[in-house]
PDB file of C-alpha atoms in Angstrom:
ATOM      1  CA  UNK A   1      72.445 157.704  94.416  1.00  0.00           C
ATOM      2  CA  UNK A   2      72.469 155.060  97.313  1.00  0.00           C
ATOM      3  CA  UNK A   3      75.195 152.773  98.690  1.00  0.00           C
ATOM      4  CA  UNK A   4      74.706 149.519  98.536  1.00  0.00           C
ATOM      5  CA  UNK A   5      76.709 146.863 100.253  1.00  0.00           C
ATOM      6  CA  UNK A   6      76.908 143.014  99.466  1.00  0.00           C
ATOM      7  CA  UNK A   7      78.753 140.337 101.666  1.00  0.00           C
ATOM      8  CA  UNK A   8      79.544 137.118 100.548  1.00  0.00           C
ATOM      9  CA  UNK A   9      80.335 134.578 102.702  1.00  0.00           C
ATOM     10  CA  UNK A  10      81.530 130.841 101.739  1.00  0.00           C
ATOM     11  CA  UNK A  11      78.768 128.643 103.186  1.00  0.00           C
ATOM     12  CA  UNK A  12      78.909 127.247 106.823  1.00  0.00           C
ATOM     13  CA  UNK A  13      79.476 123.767 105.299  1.00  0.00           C
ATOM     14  CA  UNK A  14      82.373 124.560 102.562  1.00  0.00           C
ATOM     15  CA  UNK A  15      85.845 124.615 103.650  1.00  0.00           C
ATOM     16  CA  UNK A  16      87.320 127.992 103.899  1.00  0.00           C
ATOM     17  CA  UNK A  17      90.994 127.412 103.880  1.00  0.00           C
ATOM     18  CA  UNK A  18      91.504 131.219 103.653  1.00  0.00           C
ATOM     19  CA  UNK A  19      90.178 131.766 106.791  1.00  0.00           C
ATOM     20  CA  UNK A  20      91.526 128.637 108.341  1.00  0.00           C
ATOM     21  CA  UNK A  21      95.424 130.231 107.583  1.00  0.00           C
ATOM     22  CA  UNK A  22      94.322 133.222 109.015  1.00  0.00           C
ATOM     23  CA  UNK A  23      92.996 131.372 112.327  1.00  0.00           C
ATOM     24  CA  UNK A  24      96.174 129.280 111.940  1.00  0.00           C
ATOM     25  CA  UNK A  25      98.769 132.542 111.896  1.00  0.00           C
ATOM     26  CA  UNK A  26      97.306 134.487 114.897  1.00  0.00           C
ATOM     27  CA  UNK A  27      98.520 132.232 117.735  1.00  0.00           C
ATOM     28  CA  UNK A  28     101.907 132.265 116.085  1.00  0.00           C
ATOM     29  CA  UNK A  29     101.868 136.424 116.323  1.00  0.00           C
ATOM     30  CA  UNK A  30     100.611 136.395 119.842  1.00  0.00           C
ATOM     31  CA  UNK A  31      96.894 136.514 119.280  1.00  0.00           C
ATOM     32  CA  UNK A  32      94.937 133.739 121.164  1.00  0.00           C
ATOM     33  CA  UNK A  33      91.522 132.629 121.927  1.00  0.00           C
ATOM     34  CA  UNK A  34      90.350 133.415 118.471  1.00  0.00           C
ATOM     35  CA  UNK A  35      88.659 129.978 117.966  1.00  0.00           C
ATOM     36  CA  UNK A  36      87.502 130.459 113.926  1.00  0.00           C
ATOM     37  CA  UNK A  37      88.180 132.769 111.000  1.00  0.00           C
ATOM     38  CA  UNK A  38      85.634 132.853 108.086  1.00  0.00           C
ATOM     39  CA  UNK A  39      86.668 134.823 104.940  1.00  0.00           C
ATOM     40  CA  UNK A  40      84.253 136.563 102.412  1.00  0.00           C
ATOM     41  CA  UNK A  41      83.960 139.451 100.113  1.00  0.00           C
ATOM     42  CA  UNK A  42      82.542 142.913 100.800  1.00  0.00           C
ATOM     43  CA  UNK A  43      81.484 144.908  97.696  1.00  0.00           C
ATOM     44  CA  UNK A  44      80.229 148.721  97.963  1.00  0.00           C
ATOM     45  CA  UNK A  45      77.983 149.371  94.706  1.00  0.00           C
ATOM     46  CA  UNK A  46      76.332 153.107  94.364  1.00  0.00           C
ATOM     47  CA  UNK A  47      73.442 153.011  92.493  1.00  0.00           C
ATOM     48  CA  UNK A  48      71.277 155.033  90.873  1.00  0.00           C
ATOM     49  CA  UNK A  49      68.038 155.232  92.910  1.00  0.00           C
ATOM     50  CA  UNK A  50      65.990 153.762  89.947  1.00  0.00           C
ATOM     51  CA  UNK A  51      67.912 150.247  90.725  1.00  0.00           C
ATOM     52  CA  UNK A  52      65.286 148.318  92.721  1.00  0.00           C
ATOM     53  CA  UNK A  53      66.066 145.896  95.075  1.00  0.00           C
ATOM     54  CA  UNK A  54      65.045 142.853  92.680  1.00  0.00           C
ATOM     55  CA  UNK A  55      68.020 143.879  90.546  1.00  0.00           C
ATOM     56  CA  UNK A  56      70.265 144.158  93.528  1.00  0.00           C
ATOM     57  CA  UNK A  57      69.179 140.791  94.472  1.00  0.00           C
ATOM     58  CA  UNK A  58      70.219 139.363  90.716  1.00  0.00           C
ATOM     59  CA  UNK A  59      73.313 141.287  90.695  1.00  0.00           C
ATOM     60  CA  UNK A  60      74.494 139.449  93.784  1.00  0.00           C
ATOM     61  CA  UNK A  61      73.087 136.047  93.235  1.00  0.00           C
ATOM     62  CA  UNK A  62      73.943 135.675  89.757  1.00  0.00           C
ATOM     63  CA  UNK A  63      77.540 137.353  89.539  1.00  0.00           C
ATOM     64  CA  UNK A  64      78.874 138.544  93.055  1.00  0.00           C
ATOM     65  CA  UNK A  65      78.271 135.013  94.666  1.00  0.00           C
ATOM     66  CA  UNK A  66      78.279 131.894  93.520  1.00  0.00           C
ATOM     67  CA  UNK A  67      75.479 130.418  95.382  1.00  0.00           C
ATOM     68  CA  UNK A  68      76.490 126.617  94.932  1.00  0.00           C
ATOM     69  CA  UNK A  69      79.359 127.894  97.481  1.00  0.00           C
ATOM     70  CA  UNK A  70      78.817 131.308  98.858  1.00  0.00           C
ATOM     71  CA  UNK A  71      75.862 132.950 101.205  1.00  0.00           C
ATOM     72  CA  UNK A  72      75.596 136.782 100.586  1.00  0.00           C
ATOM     73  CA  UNK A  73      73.466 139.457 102.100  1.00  0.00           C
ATOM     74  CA  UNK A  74      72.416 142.883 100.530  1.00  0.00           C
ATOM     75  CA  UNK A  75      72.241 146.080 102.402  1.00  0.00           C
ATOM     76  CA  UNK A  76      71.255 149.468 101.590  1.00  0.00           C
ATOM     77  CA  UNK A  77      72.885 151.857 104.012  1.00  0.00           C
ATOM     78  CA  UNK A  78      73.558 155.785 104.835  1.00  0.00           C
ATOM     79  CA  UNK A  79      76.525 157.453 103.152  1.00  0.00           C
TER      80      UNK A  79
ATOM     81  CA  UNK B   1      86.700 117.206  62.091  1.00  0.00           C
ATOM     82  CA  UNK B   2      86.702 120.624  63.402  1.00  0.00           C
ATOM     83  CA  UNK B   3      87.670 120.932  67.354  1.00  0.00           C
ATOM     84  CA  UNK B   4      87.415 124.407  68.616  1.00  0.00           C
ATOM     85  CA  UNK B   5      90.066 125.764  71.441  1.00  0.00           C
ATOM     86  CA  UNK B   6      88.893 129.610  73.456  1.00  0.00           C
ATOM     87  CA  UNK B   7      91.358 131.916  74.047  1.00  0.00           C
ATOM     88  CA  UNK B   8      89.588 134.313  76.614  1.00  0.00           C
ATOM     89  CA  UNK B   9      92.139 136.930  77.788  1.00  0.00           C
ATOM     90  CA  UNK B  10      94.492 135.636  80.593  1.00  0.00           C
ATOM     91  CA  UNK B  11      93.939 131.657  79.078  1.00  0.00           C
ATOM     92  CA  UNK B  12      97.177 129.907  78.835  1.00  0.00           C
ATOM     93  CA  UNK B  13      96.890 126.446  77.817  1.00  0.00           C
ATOM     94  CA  UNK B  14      95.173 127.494  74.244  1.00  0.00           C
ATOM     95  CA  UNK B  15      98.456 126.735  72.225  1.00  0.00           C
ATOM     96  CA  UNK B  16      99.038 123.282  74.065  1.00  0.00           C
ATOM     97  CA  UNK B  17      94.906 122.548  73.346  1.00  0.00           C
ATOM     98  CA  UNK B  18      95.166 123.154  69.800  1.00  0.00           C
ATOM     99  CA  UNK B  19      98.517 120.774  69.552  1.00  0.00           C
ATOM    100  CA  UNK B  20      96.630 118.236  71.281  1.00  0.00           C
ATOM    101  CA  UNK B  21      93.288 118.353  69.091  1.00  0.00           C
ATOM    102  CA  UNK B  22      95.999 118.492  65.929  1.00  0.00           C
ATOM    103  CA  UNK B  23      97.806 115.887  67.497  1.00  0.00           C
ATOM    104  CA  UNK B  24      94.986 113.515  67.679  1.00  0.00           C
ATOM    105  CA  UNK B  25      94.285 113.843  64.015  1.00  0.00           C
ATOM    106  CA  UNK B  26      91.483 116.678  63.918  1.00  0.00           C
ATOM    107  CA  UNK B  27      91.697 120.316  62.524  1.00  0.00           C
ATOM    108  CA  UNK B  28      91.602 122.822  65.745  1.00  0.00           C
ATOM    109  CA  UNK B  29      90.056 126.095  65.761  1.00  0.00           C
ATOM    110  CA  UNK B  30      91.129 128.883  67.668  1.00  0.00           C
ATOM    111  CA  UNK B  31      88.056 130.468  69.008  1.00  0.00           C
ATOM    112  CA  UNK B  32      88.244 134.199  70.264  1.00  0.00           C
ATOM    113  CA  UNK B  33      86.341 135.311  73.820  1.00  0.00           C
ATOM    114  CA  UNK B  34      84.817 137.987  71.442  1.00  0.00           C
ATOM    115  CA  UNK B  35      83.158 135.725  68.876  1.00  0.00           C
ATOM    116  CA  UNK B  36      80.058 135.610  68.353  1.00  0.00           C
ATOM    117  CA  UNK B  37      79.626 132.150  66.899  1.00  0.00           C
ATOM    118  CA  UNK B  38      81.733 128.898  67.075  1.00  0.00           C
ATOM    119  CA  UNK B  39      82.900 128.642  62.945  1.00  0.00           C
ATOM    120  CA  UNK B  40      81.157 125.272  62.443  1.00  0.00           C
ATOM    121  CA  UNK B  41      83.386 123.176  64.920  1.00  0.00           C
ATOM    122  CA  UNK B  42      82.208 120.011  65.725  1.00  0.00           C
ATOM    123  CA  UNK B  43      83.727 119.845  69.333  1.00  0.00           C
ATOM    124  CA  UNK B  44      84.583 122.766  71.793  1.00  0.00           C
ATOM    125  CA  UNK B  45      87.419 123.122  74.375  1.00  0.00           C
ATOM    126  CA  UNK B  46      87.697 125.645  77.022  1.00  0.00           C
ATOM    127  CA  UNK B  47      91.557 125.610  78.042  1.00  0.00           C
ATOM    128  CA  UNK B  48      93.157 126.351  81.265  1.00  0.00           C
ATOM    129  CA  UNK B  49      94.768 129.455  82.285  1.00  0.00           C
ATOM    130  CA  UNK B  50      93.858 132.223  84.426  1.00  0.00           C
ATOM    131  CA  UNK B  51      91.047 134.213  81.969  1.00  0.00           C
ATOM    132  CA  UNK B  52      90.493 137.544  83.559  1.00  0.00           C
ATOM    133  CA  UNK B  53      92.998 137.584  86.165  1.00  0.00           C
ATOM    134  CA  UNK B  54      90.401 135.396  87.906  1.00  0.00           C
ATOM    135  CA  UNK B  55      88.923 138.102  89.689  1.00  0.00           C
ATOM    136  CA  UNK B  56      85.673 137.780  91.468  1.00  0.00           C
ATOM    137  CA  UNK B  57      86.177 133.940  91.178  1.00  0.00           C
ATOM    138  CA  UNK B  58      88.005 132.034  88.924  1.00  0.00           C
ATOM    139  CA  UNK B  59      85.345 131.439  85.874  1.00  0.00           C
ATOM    140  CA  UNK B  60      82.931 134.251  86.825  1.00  0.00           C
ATOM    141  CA  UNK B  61      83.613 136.659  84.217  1.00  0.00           C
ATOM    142  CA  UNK B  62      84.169 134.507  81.822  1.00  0.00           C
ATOM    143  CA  UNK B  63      81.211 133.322  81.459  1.00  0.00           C
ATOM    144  CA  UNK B  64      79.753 136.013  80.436  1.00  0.00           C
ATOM    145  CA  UNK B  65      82.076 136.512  77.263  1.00  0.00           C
ATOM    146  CA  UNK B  66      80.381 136.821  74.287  1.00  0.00           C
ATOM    147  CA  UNK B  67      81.347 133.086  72.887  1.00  0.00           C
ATOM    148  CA  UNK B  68      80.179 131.684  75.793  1.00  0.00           C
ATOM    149  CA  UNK B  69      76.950 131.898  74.097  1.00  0.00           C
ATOM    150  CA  UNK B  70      77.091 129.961  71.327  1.00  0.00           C
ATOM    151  CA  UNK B  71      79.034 127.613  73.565  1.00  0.00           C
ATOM    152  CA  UNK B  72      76.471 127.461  75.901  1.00  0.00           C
ATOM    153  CA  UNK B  73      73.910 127.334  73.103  1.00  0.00           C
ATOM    154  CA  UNK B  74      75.522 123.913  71.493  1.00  0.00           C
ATOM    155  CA  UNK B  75      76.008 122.580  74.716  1.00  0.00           C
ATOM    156  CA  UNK B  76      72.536 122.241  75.111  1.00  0.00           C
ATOM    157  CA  UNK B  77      71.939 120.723  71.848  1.00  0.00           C
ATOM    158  CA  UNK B  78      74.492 118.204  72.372  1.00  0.00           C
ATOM    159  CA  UNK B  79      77.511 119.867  71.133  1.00  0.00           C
ATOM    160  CA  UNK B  80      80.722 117.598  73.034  1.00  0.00           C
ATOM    161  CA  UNK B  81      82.335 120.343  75.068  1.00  0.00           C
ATOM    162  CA  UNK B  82      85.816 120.038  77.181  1.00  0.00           C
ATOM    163  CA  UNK B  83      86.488 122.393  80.027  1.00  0.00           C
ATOM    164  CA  UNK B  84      90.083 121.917  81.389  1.00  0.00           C
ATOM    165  CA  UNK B  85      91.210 123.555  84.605  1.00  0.00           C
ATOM    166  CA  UNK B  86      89.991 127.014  84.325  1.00  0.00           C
ATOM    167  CA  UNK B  87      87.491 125.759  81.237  1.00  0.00           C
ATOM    168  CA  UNK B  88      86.117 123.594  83.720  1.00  0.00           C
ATOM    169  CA  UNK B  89      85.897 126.215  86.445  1.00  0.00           C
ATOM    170  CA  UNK B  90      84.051 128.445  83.766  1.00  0.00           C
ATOM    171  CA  UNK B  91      81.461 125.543  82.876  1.00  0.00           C
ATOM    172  CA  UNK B  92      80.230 125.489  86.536  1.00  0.00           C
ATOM    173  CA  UNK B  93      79.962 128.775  86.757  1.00  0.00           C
ATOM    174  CA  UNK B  94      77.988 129.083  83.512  1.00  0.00           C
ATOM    175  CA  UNK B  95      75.781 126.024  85.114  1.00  0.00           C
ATOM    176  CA  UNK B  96      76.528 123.459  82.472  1.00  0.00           C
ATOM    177  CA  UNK B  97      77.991 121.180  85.228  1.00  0.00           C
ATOM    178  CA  UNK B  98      76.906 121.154  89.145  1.00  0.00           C
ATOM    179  CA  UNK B  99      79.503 122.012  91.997  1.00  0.00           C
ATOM    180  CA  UNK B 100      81.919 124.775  92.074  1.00  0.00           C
ATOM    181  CA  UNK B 101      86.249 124.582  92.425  1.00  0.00           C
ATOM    182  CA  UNK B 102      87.436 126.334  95.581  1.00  0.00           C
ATOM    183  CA  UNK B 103      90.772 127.238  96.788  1.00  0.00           C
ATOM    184  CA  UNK B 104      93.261 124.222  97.399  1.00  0.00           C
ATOM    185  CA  UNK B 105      93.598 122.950 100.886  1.00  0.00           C
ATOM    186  CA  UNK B 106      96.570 124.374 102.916  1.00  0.00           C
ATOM    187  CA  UNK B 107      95.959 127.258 100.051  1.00  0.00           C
ATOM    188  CA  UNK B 108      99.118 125.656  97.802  1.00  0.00           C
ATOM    189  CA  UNK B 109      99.303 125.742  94.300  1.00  0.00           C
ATOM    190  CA  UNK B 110      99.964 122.341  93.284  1.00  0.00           C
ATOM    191  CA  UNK B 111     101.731 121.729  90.258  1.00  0.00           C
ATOM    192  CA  UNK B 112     103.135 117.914  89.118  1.00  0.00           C
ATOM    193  CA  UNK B 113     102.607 114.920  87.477  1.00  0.00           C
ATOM    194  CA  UNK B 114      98.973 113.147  88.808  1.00  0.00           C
ATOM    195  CA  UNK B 115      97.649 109.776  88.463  1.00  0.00           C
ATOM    196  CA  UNK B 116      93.784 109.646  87.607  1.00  0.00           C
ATOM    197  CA  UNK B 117      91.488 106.747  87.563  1.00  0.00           C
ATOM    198  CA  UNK B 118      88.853 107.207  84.550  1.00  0.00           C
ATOM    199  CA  UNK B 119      85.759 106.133  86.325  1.00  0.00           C
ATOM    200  CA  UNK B 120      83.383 106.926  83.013  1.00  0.00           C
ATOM    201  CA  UNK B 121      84.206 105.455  80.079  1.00  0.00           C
ATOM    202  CA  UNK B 122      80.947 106.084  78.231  1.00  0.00           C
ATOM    203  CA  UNK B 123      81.517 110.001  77.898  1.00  0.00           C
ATOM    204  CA  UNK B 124      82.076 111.956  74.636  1.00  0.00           C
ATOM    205  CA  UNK B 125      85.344 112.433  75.906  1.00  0.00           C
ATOM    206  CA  UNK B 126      86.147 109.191  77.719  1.00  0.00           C
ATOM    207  CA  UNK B 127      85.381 106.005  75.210  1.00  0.00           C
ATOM    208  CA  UNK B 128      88.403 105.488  74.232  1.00  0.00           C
ATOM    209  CA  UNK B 129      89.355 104.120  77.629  1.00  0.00           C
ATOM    210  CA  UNK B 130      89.002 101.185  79.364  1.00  0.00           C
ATOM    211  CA  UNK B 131      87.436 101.691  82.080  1.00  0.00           C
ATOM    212  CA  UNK B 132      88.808 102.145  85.665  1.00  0.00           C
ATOM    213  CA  UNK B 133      92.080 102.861  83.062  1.00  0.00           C
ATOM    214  CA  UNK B 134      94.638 104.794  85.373  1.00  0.00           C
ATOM    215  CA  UNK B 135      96.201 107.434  83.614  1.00  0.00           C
ATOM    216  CA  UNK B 136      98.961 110.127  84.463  1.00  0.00           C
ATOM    217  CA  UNK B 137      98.559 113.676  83.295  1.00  0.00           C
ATOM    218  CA  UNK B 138      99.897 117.150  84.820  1.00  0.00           C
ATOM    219  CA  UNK B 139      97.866 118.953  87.394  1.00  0.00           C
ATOM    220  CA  UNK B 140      98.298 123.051  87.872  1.00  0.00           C
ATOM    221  CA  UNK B 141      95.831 124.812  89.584  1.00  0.00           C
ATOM    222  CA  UNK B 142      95.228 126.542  93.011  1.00  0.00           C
ATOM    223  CA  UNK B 143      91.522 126.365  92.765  1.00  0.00           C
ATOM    224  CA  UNK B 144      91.225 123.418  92.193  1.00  0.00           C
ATOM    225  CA  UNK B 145      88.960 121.499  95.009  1.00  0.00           C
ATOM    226  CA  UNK B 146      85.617 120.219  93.855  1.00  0.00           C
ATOM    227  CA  UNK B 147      82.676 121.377  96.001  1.00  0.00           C
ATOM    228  CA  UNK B 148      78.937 120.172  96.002  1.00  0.00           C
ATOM    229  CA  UNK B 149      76.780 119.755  98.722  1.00  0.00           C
ATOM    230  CA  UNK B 150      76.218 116.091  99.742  1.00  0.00           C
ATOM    231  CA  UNK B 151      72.770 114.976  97.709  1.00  0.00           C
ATOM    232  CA  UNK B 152      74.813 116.837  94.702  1.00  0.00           C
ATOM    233  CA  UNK B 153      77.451 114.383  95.137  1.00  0.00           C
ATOM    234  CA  UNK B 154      75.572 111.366  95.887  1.00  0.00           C
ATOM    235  CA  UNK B 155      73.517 111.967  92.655  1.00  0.00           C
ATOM    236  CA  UNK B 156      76.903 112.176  90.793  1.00  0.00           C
ATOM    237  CA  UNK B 157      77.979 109.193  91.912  1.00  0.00           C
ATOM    238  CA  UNK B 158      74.635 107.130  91.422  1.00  0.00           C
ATOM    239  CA  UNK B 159      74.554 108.403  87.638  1.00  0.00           C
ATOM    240  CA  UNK B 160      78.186 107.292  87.013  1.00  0.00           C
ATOM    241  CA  UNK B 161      78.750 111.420  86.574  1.00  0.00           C
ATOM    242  CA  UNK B 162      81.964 111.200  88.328  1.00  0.00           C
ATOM    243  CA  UNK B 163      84.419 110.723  85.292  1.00  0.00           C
ATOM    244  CA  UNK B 164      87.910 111.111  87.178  1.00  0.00           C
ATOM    245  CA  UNK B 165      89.089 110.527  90.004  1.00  0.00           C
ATOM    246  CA  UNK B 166      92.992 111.127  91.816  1.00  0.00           C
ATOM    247  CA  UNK B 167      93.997 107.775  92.922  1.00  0.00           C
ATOM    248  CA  UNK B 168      95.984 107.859  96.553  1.00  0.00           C
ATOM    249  CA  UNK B 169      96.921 111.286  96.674  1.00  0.00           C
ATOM    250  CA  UNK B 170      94.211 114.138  96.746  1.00  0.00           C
ATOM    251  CA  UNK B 171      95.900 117.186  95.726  1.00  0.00           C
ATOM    252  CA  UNK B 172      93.667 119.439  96.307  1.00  0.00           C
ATOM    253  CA  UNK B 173      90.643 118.743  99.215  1.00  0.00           C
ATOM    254  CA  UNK B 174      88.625 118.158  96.357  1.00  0.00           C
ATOM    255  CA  UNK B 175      85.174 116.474  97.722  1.00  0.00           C
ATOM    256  CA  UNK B 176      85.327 112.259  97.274  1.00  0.00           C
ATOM    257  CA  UNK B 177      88.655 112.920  95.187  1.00  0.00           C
ATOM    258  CA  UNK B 178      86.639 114.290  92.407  1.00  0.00           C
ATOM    259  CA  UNK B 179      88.644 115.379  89.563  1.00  0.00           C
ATOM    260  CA  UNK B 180      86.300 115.851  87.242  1.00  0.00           C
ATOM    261  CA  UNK B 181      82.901 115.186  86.059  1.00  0.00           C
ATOM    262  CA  UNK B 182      80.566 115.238  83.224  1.00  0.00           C
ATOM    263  CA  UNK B 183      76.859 116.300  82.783  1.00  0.00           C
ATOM    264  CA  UNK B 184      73.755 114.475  82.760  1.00  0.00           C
ATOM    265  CA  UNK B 185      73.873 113.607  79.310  1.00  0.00           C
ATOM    266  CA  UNK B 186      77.712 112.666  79.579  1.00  0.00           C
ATOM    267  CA  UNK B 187      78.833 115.324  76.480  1.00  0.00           C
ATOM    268  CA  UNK B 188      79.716 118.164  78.571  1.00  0.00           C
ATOM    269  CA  UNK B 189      82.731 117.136  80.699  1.00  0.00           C
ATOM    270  CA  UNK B 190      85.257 119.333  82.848  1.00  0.00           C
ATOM    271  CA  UNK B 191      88.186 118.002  84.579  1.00  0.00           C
ATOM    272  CA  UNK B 192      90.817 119.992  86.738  1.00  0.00           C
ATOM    273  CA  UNK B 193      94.325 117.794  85.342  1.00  0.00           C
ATOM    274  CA  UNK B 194      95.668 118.552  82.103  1.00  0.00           C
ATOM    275  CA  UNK B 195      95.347 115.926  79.459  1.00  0.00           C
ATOM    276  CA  UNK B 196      96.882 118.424  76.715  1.00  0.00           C
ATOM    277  CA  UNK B 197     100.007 118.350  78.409  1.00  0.00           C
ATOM    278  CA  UNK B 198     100.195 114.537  78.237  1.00  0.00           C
ATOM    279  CA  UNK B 199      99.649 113.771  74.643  1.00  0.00           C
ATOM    280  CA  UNK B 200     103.571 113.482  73.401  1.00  0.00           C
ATOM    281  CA  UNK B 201     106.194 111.951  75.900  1.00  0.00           C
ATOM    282  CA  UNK B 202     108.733 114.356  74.750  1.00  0.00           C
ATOM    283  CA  UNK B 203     107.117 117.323  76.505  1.00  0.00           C
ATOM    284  CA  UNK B 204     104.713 115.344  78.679  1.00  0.00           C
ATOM    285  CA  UNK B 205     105.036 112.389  81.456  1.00  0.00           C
ATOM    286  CA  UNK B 206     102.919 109.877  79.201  1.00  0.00           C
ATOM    287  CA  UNK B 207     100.307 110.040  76.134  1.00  0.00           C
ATOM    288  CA  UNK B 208      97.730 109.386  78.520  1.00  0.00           C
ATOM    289  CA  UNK B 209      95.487 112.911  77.814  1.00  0.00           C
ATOM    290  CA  UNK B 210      95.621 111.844  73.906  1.00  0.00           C
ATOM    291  CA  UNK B 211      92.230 109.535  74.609  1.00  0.00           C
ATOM    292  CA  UNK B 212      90.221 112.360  75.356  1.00  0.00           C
ATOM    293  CA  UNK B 213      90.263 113.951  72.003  1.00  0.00           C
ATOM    294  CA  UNK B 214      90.266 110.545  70.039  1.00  0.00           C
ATOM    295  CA  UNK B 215      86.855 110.245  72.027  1.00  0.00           C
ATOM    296  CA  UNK B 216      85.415 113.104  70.865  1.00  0.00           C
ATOM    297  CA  UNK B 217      86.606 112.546  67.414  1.00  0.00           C
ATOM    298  CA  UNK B 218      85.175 108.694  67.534  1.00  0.00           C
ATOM    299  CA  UNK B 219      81.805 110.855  69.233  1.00  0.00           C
ATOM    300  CA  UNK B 220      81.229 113.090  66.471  1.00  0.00           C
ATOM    301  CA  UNK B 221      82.113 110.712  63.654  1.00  0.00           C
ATOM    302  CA  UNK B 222      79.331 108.444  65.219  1.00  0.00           C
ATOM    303  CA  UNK B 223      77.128 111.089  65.370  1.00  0.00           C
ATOM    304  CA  UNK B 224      77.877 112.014  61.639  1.00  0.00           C
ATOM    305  CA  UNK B 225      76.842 108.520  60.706  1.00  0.00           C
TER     306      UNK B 225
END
């Protein structure tokens, strides 16, 4: 078994409203000097070691992102 | 004249599709997320709604339901398909039409009565108007702003692929006031506003959505011919 982890990101380009509403509420609770908020997704898949990195690739271009709008990155990491 | 409507769990606009297609004089067919084939329709509408919870993103899983491959199948032969709201969320994500809808600006759900200008009148599902008609039909949808990157967009608009527009007020962020557009071959069209819920004026603002499906009809009559 490994741990795999996929961010997605909307791209640098697309508006991110999410993240602007969340930049827009922290100076009204006190918080300042945070200039920009991006929000994405974070998945945690564990795999079975026969998955190869090919099919993690697939699994988060073609369903966990939506490339026309979202970056992502795939990570194997320690559990 | 069989016009198919897809009820994929969490769609709510199937009931208000099928009206519409009966309505405008054709026999609808409710279609099931689980079929495996489309029961010999001539014409296919994916309905609004909210099919699985829209998890992920709003479209993703649904197009990987089983009849989204015979849909997919006949679009590519030149089947006229309809995507409405969520339909049309769940034709870009299947990659029948470019872009991709992303949350509203200002993140509100916007919900009333829109005027649209119909930019493409020589669509499967736009000949009946004339063109740069202005119509008024209901928009509902939170995710509702059209994204593409700029050559995308540019392309869209030299091939006369933008097929609605919101006249004066954007309701959504959606790029160049996109509201909806249609593929390269101009039978595969998806629009955000609701023309099913403006085809009687006793439940809707106008009559205005009631052209779409007379278009198709007039499409696959000529086609029959």
């Amino acid at each position: 078994m490994a741990r795999v982890v996929v961010d997605v990101m909307p791209k640098p380009e697309i508006l991110d409203p999410q993240g602007q509403a969340v930049a827009g509420a922290l100076p009204r609770l006190g918080f300042h000097g945070v200039r920009d908020v991006r929000q994405g997704k974070h998945f945690e898949l564990d795999v079975d070691d026969s998955v190869d990195d090919d099919t993690l690739d697939k699994i988060a271009e073609g369903f966990l992102s939506n490339p026309v709008i979202e970056d992502f990155v795939v990570r194997r990491v320690d559990q | 004249m069989r016009i198919g409507a897809v009820t994929f769990p969490g769609t709510l606009d199937d009931v208000d599709t099928v009206r519409a297609i009966e309505r405008a004089g054709a026999e609808a067919v409710a279609l099931w997320h689980g079929d495996a084939d489309l029961r010999g329709v001539d014409a296919v509408v994916l309905p609004g709604g909210f099919s699985y919870g829209d998890y992920l993103r709003a479209g993703a899983i649904a197009r990987f339901a089983p009849v989204m491959e015979p849909v997919i199948d006949a679009a590519r032969k030149g089947m006229p398909v309809l995507g409405i709201c969520n339909g049309f969320q769940i034709l870009c994500e299947a990659g029948l039409l470019p872009g991709a809808l992303v949350r509203n600006h200002k993140l509100r759900f916007v919900c009333r009565d829109q005027w649209l200008r119909v930019e493409s009148t020589t669509t499967a599902w736009t000949t009946r108007y004339e063109p740069g008609a202005e119509i008024l039909v209901p928009v509902k949808s939170g995710e509702g702003a059209y994204m593409a990157d700029e050559r995308e967009l540019d392309t869209l608009e030299g091939e006369g692929r933008v097929v609605f527009r919101y006249v004066e007020d954007n309701p959504n962020g959606s790029r160049r006031d996109i509201a909806g557009v249609s593929d390269g071959s101009g039978r595969i069209v998806g629009l955000m506003p609701h023309p099913e819920h403006a085809t009687d004026p006793l439940t809707g603002p106008t009559d205005d959505g009631l052209g779409i499906f007379l278009s198709a009809m007039d499409n696959v009559k000529q086609g029959a011919a």
